[in-house]
Structure formats: structure tokens, C-alpha cells
Coordinates of C-alpha atoms and ligand atoms in Angstrom, one line a residue:
M1 CA 54.0 42.4 35.6
T2 CA 52.7 40.5 38.7
N3 CA 53.4 36.8 39.2
S4 CA 49.8 35.9 38.7
S5 CA 49.5 37.6 35.4
A6 CA 52.7 36.0 34.2
A7 CA 51.5 32.6 35.2
S8 CA 48.2 33.1 33.3
M9 CA 49.9 34.2 30.1
P10 CA 50.1 31.4 27.4
G11 CA 53.6 30.0 27.2
A12 CA 54.8 31.9 30.3
Q13 CA 57.3 30.0 32.5
S14 CA 56.2 29.2 36.0
E15 CA 57.8 31.4 38.5
A16 CA 60.6 29.5 40.1
P17 CA 62.1 30.6 43.4
P18 CA 65.3 32.6 42.9
R19 CA 68.4 30.5 42.3
R20 CA 70.7 30.8 45.3
V21 CA 74.1 31.8 44.1
A22 CA 77.7 31.9 45.5
I23 CA 80.3 33.8 43.7
L24 CA 83.9 32.9 44.5
G25 CA 86.3 35.5 43.0
S26 CA 83.6 38.1 42.9
T27 CA 85.9 41.1 42.4
G28 CA 87.7 39.7 39.4
S29 CA 86.9 40.0 35.7
V30 CA 84.5 37.0 35.6
G31 CA 83.0 37.7 39.1
T32 CA 82.1 41.3 38.2
Q33 CA 80.6 40.3 34.9
T34 CA 78.5 37.6 36.7
I35 CA 77.2 40.3 39.1
E36 CA 76.4 42.6 36.2
L37 CA 74.3 39.9 34.6
I38 CA 72.6 39.0 37.9
A39 CA 71.7 42.7 38.4
R40 CA 69.7 42.6 35.1
E41 CA 67.4 39.9 36.5
P42 CA 67.4 40.4 40.3
D43 CA 64.2 38.4 40.8
K44 CA 65.8 35.2 39.4
Y45 CA 69.0 35.2 41.5
Q46 CA 69.7 35.6 45.2
V47 CA 73.4 36.0 46.0
V48 CA 74.1 34.2 49.2
A49 CA 77.9 34.3 49.4
L50 CA 80.7 36.5 47.9
A51 CA 84.4 35.7 48.2
A52 CA 87.4 37.6 46.9
R53 CA 91.1 37.7 47.5
Q54 CA 91.8 41.2 48.9
N55 CA 89.8 43.9 47.2
V56 CA 87.8 45.1 50.2
K57 CA 86.5 48.2 48.6
L58 CA 84.8 46.5 45.7
L59 CA 83.7 43.5 47.8
A60 CA 82.0 45.9 50.3
E61 CA 80.3 47.7 47.4
Q62 CA 79.0 44.3 46.1
A63 CA 77.8 43.3 49.6
H64 CA 75.8 46.6 49.9
A65 CA 74.2 46.0 46.5
L66 CA 73.5 42.3 46.9
N67 CA 73.1 41.8 50.7
P68 CA 74.5 38.3 50.9
E69 CA 74.5 36.1 53.9
L70 CA 78.3 35.6 53.9
V71 CA 81.2 37.7 52.7
V72 CA 84.7 36.2 52.6
V73 CA 88.0 38.0 52.1
A74 CA 90.7 35.4 51.5
D75 CA 93.5 37.6 52.7
E76 CA 93.3 37.3 56.5
S77 CA 95.1 40.5 57.1
K78 CA 92.0 42.3 55.6
Y79 CA 89.5 40.9 58.0
L80 CA 89.0 43.9 60.3
E81 CA 88.9 46.3 57.3
M82 CA 86.3 44.1 55.7
K83 CA 84.2 43.9 58.9
D84 CA 84.3 47.6 59.2
A85 CA 83.3 48.2 55.6
V86 CA 80.0 46.2 56.0
A87 CA 79.4 47.1 59.6
D88 CA 76.1 48.7 58.6
L89 CA 74.8 45.4 57.2
P90 CA 73.7 43.4 60.2
G91 CA 72.6 40.4 58.2
V92 CA 76.0 39.9 56.6
K93 CA 78.5 37.5 58.2
V94 CA 82.1 38.4 57.5
A95 CA 84.9 35.7 57.5
A96 CA 88.5 35.6 56.3
G97 CA 91.1 33.1 55.1
A98 CA 91.3 30.1 52.8
V99 CA 89.1 27.9 55.0
A100 CA 86.4 30.5 54.9
V101 CA 86.5 30.5 51.1
V102 CA 85.8 26.8 51.2
E103 CA 82.9 27.5 53.7
A104 CA 81.4 29.9 51.1
A105 CA 81.5 27.1 48.6
E106 CA 79.9 24.7 51.1
M107 CA 76.9 26.9 51.8
N108 CA 73.6 25.7 50.6
S109 CA 73.6 27.5 47.3
D110 CA 72.1 26.0 44.1
W111 CA 74.8 27.5 41.9
V112 CA 78.4 28.3 42.5
M113 CA 80.7 30.5 40.3
A114 CA 84.2 29.3 40.8
A115 CA 86.2 32.2 39.4
I116 CA 89.2 32.4 41.7
V117 CA 92.4 32.5 39.6
G118 CA 95.0 29.8 39.8
A119 CA 95.5 26.8 42.0
A120 CA 94.3 28.9 44.9
G121 CA 90.8 28.2 43.7
L122 CA 91.1 24.4 43.9
P123 CA 89.9 23.6 47.4
S124 CA 86.7 25.7 47.1
T125 CA 85.9 24.3 43.6
I126 CA 86.3 20.8 44.9
A127 CA 84.1 21.6 47.9
A128 CA 81.3 22.8 45.6
A129 CA 81.6 19.6 43.5
K130 CA 81.4 17.4 46.6
R131 CA 78.1 19.1 47.4
G132 CA 76.7 18.2 44.0
A133 CA 76.1 21.9 43.2
K134 CA 75.6 23.4 39.8
L135 CA 79.2 24.5 39.3
A136 CA 80.1 27.1 36.8
F137 CA 83.8 27.0 36.6
A138 CA 86.0 29.7 35.3
N139 CA 88.9 28.3 37.2
K140 CA 90.6 26.1 34.6
E141 CA 93.5 25.3 36.9
T142 CA 91.2 23.1 38.9
L143 CA 90.8 20.7 36.0
V144 CA 94.4 21.1 34.8
C145 CA 95.8 20.1 38.2
A146 CA 93.2 17.8 39.5
G147 CA 91.4 16.6 36.4
P148 CA 90.9 12.9 37.2
L149 CA 90.1 13.6 40.9
M150 CA 87.7 16.3 40.0
M151 CA 85.8 14.3 37.3
D152 CA 85.5 11.4 39.8
L153 CA 83.9 13.7 42.4
V154 CA 81.6 15.3 39.8
A155 CA 80.3 11.8 38.8
K156 CA 80.1 10.5 42.3
H157 CA 78.2 13.5 43.7
G158 CA 76.0 14.3 40.7
C159 CA 77.6 17.8 40.3
K160 CA 76.7 19.7 37.1
L161 CA 79.8 21.2 35.7
L162 CA 79.2 24.2 33.5
P163 CA 82.4 25.5 31.7
V164 CA 82.7 29.3 31.7
D165 CA 85.9 29.3 29.7
S166 CA 84.7 30.5 26.3
E167 CA 86.2 27.6 24.3
H168 CA 84.9 24.9 26.6
N169 CA 81.6 26.6 26.8
A170 CA 81.4 26.6 23.0
I171 CA 82.3 22.9 22.8
Y172 CA 79.8 22.1 25.6
Q173 CA 77.0 23.7 23.5
V174 CA 77.7 21.5 20.4
F175 CA 79.1 18.3 22.0
D176 CA 76.6 15.5 21.6
E177 CA 77.3 13.7 24.9
E178 CA 74.7 11.0 24.2
H179 CA 76.3 10.0 20.9
R180 CA 79.9 10.7 21.7
E181 CA 81.1 7.8 19.6
G182 CA 80.3 10.0 16.6
I183 CA 82.8 12.6 17.6
A184 CA 86.0 12.7 15.7
R185 CA 87.9 15.6 17.3
L186 CA 87.7 18.8 19.2
I187 CA 89.1 22.0 17.6
I188 CA 89.9 24.7 20.2
T189 CA 90.3 28.1 18.6
A190 CA 93.0 30.6 19.8
S191 CA 93.2 34.3 19.1
G192 CA 96.9 33.9 18.9
G193 CA 97.4 36.5 21.6
P194 CA 99.3 39.9 21.4
F195 CA 102.5 38.3 20.0
R196 CA 100.9 36.2 17.3
T197 CA 103.1 37.8 14.6
W198 CA 106.2 38.6 16.8
S199 CA 109.6 37.0 16.2
R200 CA 111.4 35.3 19.1
E201 CA 114.0 38.1 19.2
H202 CA 111.2 40.6 19.6
M203 CA 109.4 38.5 22.2
E204 CA 112.6 38.3 24.3
K205 CA 112.4 42.0 25.0
A206 CA 108.6 42.1 25.6
T207 CA 107.4 44.0 28.6
P208 CA 104.5 43.0 30.9
E209 CA 102.6 46.0 29.5
Q210 CA 102.9 44.7 25.9
A211 CA 102.1 41.1 26.9
G212 CA 99.1 42.4 28.9
K213 CA 97.4 44.0 26.0
H214 CA 95.1 41.3 24.7
P215 CA 93.9 42.1 21.2
V216 CA 90.4 40.8 21.5
W217 CA 89.3 39.8 25.0
N218 CA 88.9 41.8 28.2
M219 CA 90.6 39.6 30.9
G220 CA 92.6 39.5 34.1
A221 CA 96.4 40.1 34.2
K222 CA 97.5 36.5 34.6
I223 CA 95.4 35.1 31.8
C224 CA 96.7 37.9 29.5
I225 CA 100.3 36.7 30.0
D226 CA 99.1 33.1 29.5
S227 CA 97.6 34.2 26.2
A228 CA 100.8 35.8 25.1
T229 CA 102.8 32.6 25.7
L230 CA 99.9 30.4 24.4
M231 CA 100.1 28.7 27.8
N232 CA 96.4 29.6 28.2
K233 CA 95.7 27.4 25.2
T234 CA 97.9 24.7 26.6
L235 CA 95.9 24.8 29.9
E236 CA 92.7 24.7 27.8
V237 CA 93.8 21.6 25.9
I238 CA 94.3 19.8 29.2
E239 CA 91.1 21.2 30.6
A240 CA 89.2 19.9 27.5
A241 CA 90.9 16.5 27.7
Y242 CA 89.6 15.9 31.2
L243 CA 86.2 17.7 30.9
F244 CA 85.2 16.0 27.7
Q245 CA 87.2 12.8 28.3
M246 CA 89.0 13.1 25.0
P247 CA 92.6 12.0 24.3
S248 CA 95.1 14.8 23.6
E249 CA 95.7 13.6 20.0
L250 CA 92.0 14.3 19.2
I251 CA 92.2 17.9 20.5
D252 CA 93.6 20.4 18.0
V253 CA 94.4 24.0 18.3
L254 CA 93.5 26.5 15.5
V255 CA 94.6 30.1 15.5
H256 CA 91.6 32.3 14.6
P257 CA 92.5 36.0 15.3
Q258 CA 88.9 37.4 15.1
S259 CA 87.8 35.1 18.0
V260 CA 84.3 34.7 16.5
I261 CA 84.2 30.9 16.4
H262 CA 84.9 30.0 20.0
S263 CA 85.6 26.3 19.3
M264 CA 84.2 23.4 17.3
V265 CA 83.4 19.7 17.4
E266 CA 84.1 17.7 14.3
Y267 CA 81.9 14.6 13.8
K268 CA 82.9 11.4 12.0
D269 CA 80.5 12.1 9.1
G270 CA 82.4 15.3 8.2
S271 CA 79.9 17.7 10.0
T272 CA 81.6 20.3 12.1
L273 CA 79.5 22.1 14.7
A274 CA 80.7 25.5 16.0
Q275 CA 79.5 28.1 18.5
L276 CA 79.9 31.7 17.3
G277 CA 79.5 34.9 19.1
S278 CA 81.1 38.3 19.9
P279 CA 84.2 37.9 22.0
D280 CA 82.4 38.8 25.2
M281 CA 82.7 36.8 28.4
R282 CA 79.1 37.8 29.3
I283 CA 77.9 35.2 26.8
P284 CA 79.4 32.1 28.3
I285 CA 78.8 33.5 31.8
G286 CA 75.2 34.1 31.0
Y287 CA 74.9 30.6 29.5
C288 CA 76.1 29.1 32.8
L289 CA 74.1 31.4 35.0
A290 CA 70.7 30.7 33.3
W291 CA 71.4 27.1 32.3
P292 CA 69.4 25.2 31.1
D293 CA 67.5 28.4 30.1
R294 CA 68.9 31.2 28.1
M295 CA 69.1 34.8 29.3
T296 CA 69.3 38.1 27.4
T297 CA 72.8 39.6 27.8
P298 CA 74.1 43.0 26.9
A299 CA 76.9 41.4 24.8
P300 CA 76.8 42.8 21.2
K301 CA 75.1 40.5 18.7
L302 CA 77.4 39.1 16.1
D303 CA 77.5 41.2 12.9
L304 CA 79.1 38.9 10.4
V305 CA 78.6 41.3 7.5
K306 CA 80.6 43.9 9.4
I307 CA 83.3 41.4 10.3
G308 CA 83.4 40.3 6.7
Q309 CA 86.1 37.7 7.0
L310 CA 87.1 34.9 9.3
T311 CA 90.7 33.7 9.1
F312 CA 92.6 30.7 10.4
E313 CA 96.3 29.7 10.9
E314 CA 98.2 26.7 12.3
P315 CA 99.8 27.6 15.7
D316 CA 103.6 28.0 15.4
P317 CA 105.2 25.4 17.7
V318 CA 108.7 27.0 17.3
R319 CA 107.7 30.5 18.5
F320 CA 105.3 29.1 21.0
P321 CA 106.7 26.0 22.8
A322 CA 104.0 26.1 25.4
L323 CA 101.7 23.8 23.4
R324 CA 104.3 21.1 23.3
L325 CA 105.0 21.4 27.0
G326 CA 101.3 20.9 27.7
R327 CA 100.9 17.8 25.6
E328 CA 104.0 16.4 27.3
A329 CA 102.5 17.1 30.7
L330 CA 99.3 15.5 29.7
K331 CA 101.1 12.4 28.4
L332 CA 103.1 12.1 31.7
S333 CA 99.8 12.5 33.5
G334 CA 99.7 12.1 37.3
T335 CA 101.0 15.3 38.9
A336 CA 102.7 16.5 35.7
P337 CA 100.0 19.0 34.7
A338 CA 100.0 20.4 38.2
L339 CA 103.8 20.9 38.2
M340 CA 103.5 22.7 34.9
N341 CA 100.7 24.9 36.2
A342 CA 102.6 25.8 39.4
A343 CA 105.7 26.7 37.5
N344 CA 103.7 28.8 35.1
E345 CA 102.0 30.7 37.9
V346 CA 105.3 31.4 39.6
A347 CA 107.0 32.5 36.3
V348 CA 104.1 34.7 35.2
Q349 CA 104.1 36.5 38.5
A350 CA 107.9 37.0 38.3
F351 CA 107.5 38.4 34.8
L352 CA 104.7 40.7 35.9
D353 CA 106.9 41.9 38.7
G354 CA 109.7 42.7 36.2
R355 CA 112.1 40.1 37.6
I356 CA 112.5 37.9 34.5
G357 CA 112.1 38.2 30.8
F358 CA 109.2 37.0 28.7
L359 CA 111.0 34.0 27.3
D360 CA 112.2 33.0 30.7
I361 CA 108.6 31.9 31.5
E362 CA 108.9 28.8 29.2
K363 CA 112.4 28.0 30.5
I364 CA 111.1 27.9 34.1
I365 CA 108.2 25.7 33.1
E366 CA 110.3 23.2 31.1
A367 CA 112.9 23.0 33.9
T368 CA 110.3 22.4 36.6
L369 CA 108.5 19.7 34.5
G370 CA 111.9 18.1 33.9
Q371 CA 112.8 18.2 37.6
G372 CA 109.6 16.3 38.6
P373 CA 109.1 14.0 40.3
V374 CA 105.9 13.0 38.6
V375 CA 103.8 10.7 40.8
A376 CA 100.3 9.2 40.5
L377 CA 97.5 11.6 41.5
T378 CA 95.9 9.5 44.3
D379 CA 94.4 12.3 46.4
L380 CA 94.4 16.1 47.1
D381 CA 97.3 15.9 49.5
V382 CA 99.6 14.4 46.8
L383 CA 98.5 17.3 44.6
M384 CA 99.1 20.0 47.1
D385 CA 102.6 18.6 47.9
A386 CA 103.5 18.5 44.2
D387 CA 102.2 22.0 43.8
A388 CA 104.3 23.3 46.7
A389 CA 107.5 21.5 45.5
A390 CA 107.0 22.8 42.0
R391 CA 106.5 26.4 43.3
A392 CA 109.7 26.1 45.4
Y393 CA 111.7 24.8 42.5
A394 CA 110.4 27.3 40.1
G395 CA 111.1 30.1 42.6
E396 CA 114.7 29.0 42.8
H397 CA 114.9 29.0 39.0
V398 CA 113.4 32.5 38.9
A399 CA 116.1 33.7 41.3
K400 CA 118.8 32.3 39.1
L401 CA 117.4 34.0 36.0
A402 CA 116.3 37.2 37.8
K403 CA 117.5 40.5 36.3
K404 CA 120.3 42.0 38.4
Ligands
MG501 MG1 89.5 30.5 27.1

């Protein structure tokens, strides 16, 4: 169909120029699914920047398919390899290092996907917010660590924050911002992770492979371990508290193993609004990509007859202490959530490397949070210092617990 015939059709949308898109974390789980969706509607999106940590092979493939203006590999040691891999694309500029990732966020794109895992994604996410971009953020650590700073920047620069995290995306879709005084509480659903029914004794001997097998969602390695400890849900409670400006005591967690209801908003009058869908990240990614329109995605449509039954349980605070730790961090505020996040990142990596046991993760987090010091979050430098100190302390703790 040509543009002119589309324009003359009754009800046809006027042809907008393609949305200029930057994808930070393009080779990860969210990044590749974003590109899969863009490939379905190539006329609507023009990818101008791609950034990834170190997967040169996939990044080069993406560059050949999308022909962006800038390709960034965060790992500086991969610069020459990257340059070589796209040498046949004269229009593509290659850069490397953390500063270049921020440059990719600062380019004049309309829409940025912030999908770099962990606190490493913070500077680029903040750079995109400062530009007032439409910012799809899959990087929950940004809000966990820098929530108040980030929300101030969002308000000041007119940035449109679009949550990719499935729970927050669900709440976003049913959260009546204009009448928020009618909202009683948020209910964040949790699949319960791979150890939902495991005893503490059993968990103590859990391997990275067992913890990495998420029962429902297809996700990256770090987030799979976070799902097994329920730290992922903890990070999500903090993320929701900042994003929706709700106090921790009005945010509940509900275990829902089928992961069909992605979260809910309960209103004062007793109405509860939920967003339902197949557990497929292409739904929230597509929501953010096309916002405020809707796009067709290849995610399977929900078949409630086939599913038959939806079940719910209270989370078990004894077997999963992560939820308590998160609420403590949120109450302490300031740099506390950043300390908790840093300790978790260090501990999860040590567990994935086989250096510590599964239950050591929570010990390292609790010790790091107890060590502090927790200070007011006045600017990004304070945050970075707290993050570095917490990583150093957690690293020492890992060494003490490490298997001989
Ligand atoms: Mg989530």
C-alpha cells in the first residue's frame, strides 16, 4: 500500500516520520526482543544507535540489519574487533567505553530503550532522561538506586518514562494518574520463581543452573537468580514506590505462579483493575515501543480456557527474606537501596561463578546494608561513591564466605 492510498482510506492514520530509536543493551534479552518487534514494522522505526556490553558478533549482525548511525561496545578492549566487524558499513560510527554509551543516549533520538542490566545502566538512563526523551526503561536498578534523583529529572525535563518491567507496565496501564487519590494500593504479582516450593535446606544446596531455570519467563541470567531469591520482587517494590510515588506499605506482593495477571491497582471503592497477558516480554516492550499507539506483537494471545485456573499465595517471608530487606532499605531511604542493589549484584555474580552458596546471597546483602553508611542522596556522585563502597564491602564478604 502506498502512502497516498493509506492517507485516503477512511480512518487511516496519517503517516508519521519513523520514530528515531536508540537501543542501549541491544544484545540482551530485552534488546533483542525490541529489535525483533522493530523488524516487524520497519517503516515506523529508524534505529539510530545500538549499544551493548561486549557481544561484538551479535552487535555487528544487528548493525548490518539496522544500519544505525552509531554503534557502541561498552567494553573498551573490544573496540578494534567491533570496528573490524562493521568495516563494510561506512555510515556507521563505532565507539567504545562507558562514556560512549552515554553518548548513544544523548543522540537526538525520539525514543530510548534503556536495557543495560544493573547499576552500569545508570549514567546512560539519566542522560536520556535529561534530554526529555521518551524513555522505555527495563533497567530497574536506575530507579532502585537513584529513584528520587531520577524522578526529579523526569519532571524537570519533561521525560516520558515508560516502564518495560512487566509488573510496572501492567500497573502503568491501569493506574489512573489523574485521579490518584482514588487509589488504595498496588498489588505486584510474583511467579514465585524456581524455588517457590523449596525448603531452606534444599535452597542451601541450590546450583546456579537450578536457580537459573525460571519456570515461566524467558530472561537474562542475573534476573533469573533475582527471581529465585525474590530479590527481583524486592527491587520491583522499590521501583514501584518511586515510579508511582506510593509508600511501601501500600504496595503488596502476591505470588501468582501462572504469571497471567501481571499486576493490579486496587481502588478505594473496591474495584481492582488488572492487566493480563501471556508471560511474554514482547507485550510490555511493544506497548512502550508503540506508545501511545498499540502494535501487533507475535506474543501468543491469552487462552484463559486452556489455562483454566489462576492461583494466588502469600509470599513466605521466612524462606525469602529478600522482601523484608527491600522494605528496610526503602525505609532507610537515601543511599540504602543503592547499597542493597550493589551488594546483590556482587553476590549474584559470585553465586553464578560458583564461589558462594545460594543462601549466602542474602547474608551478603544484609551485612552490606548493616555496614552502611546510609547518607542522603543529594547527587549522582554520592550515589556512585555509595555504590563503589558497597561493592568493595560485599566483595570482602564474598571472599570470607567463598568455598575453599
Ligand atoms: Mg518484572
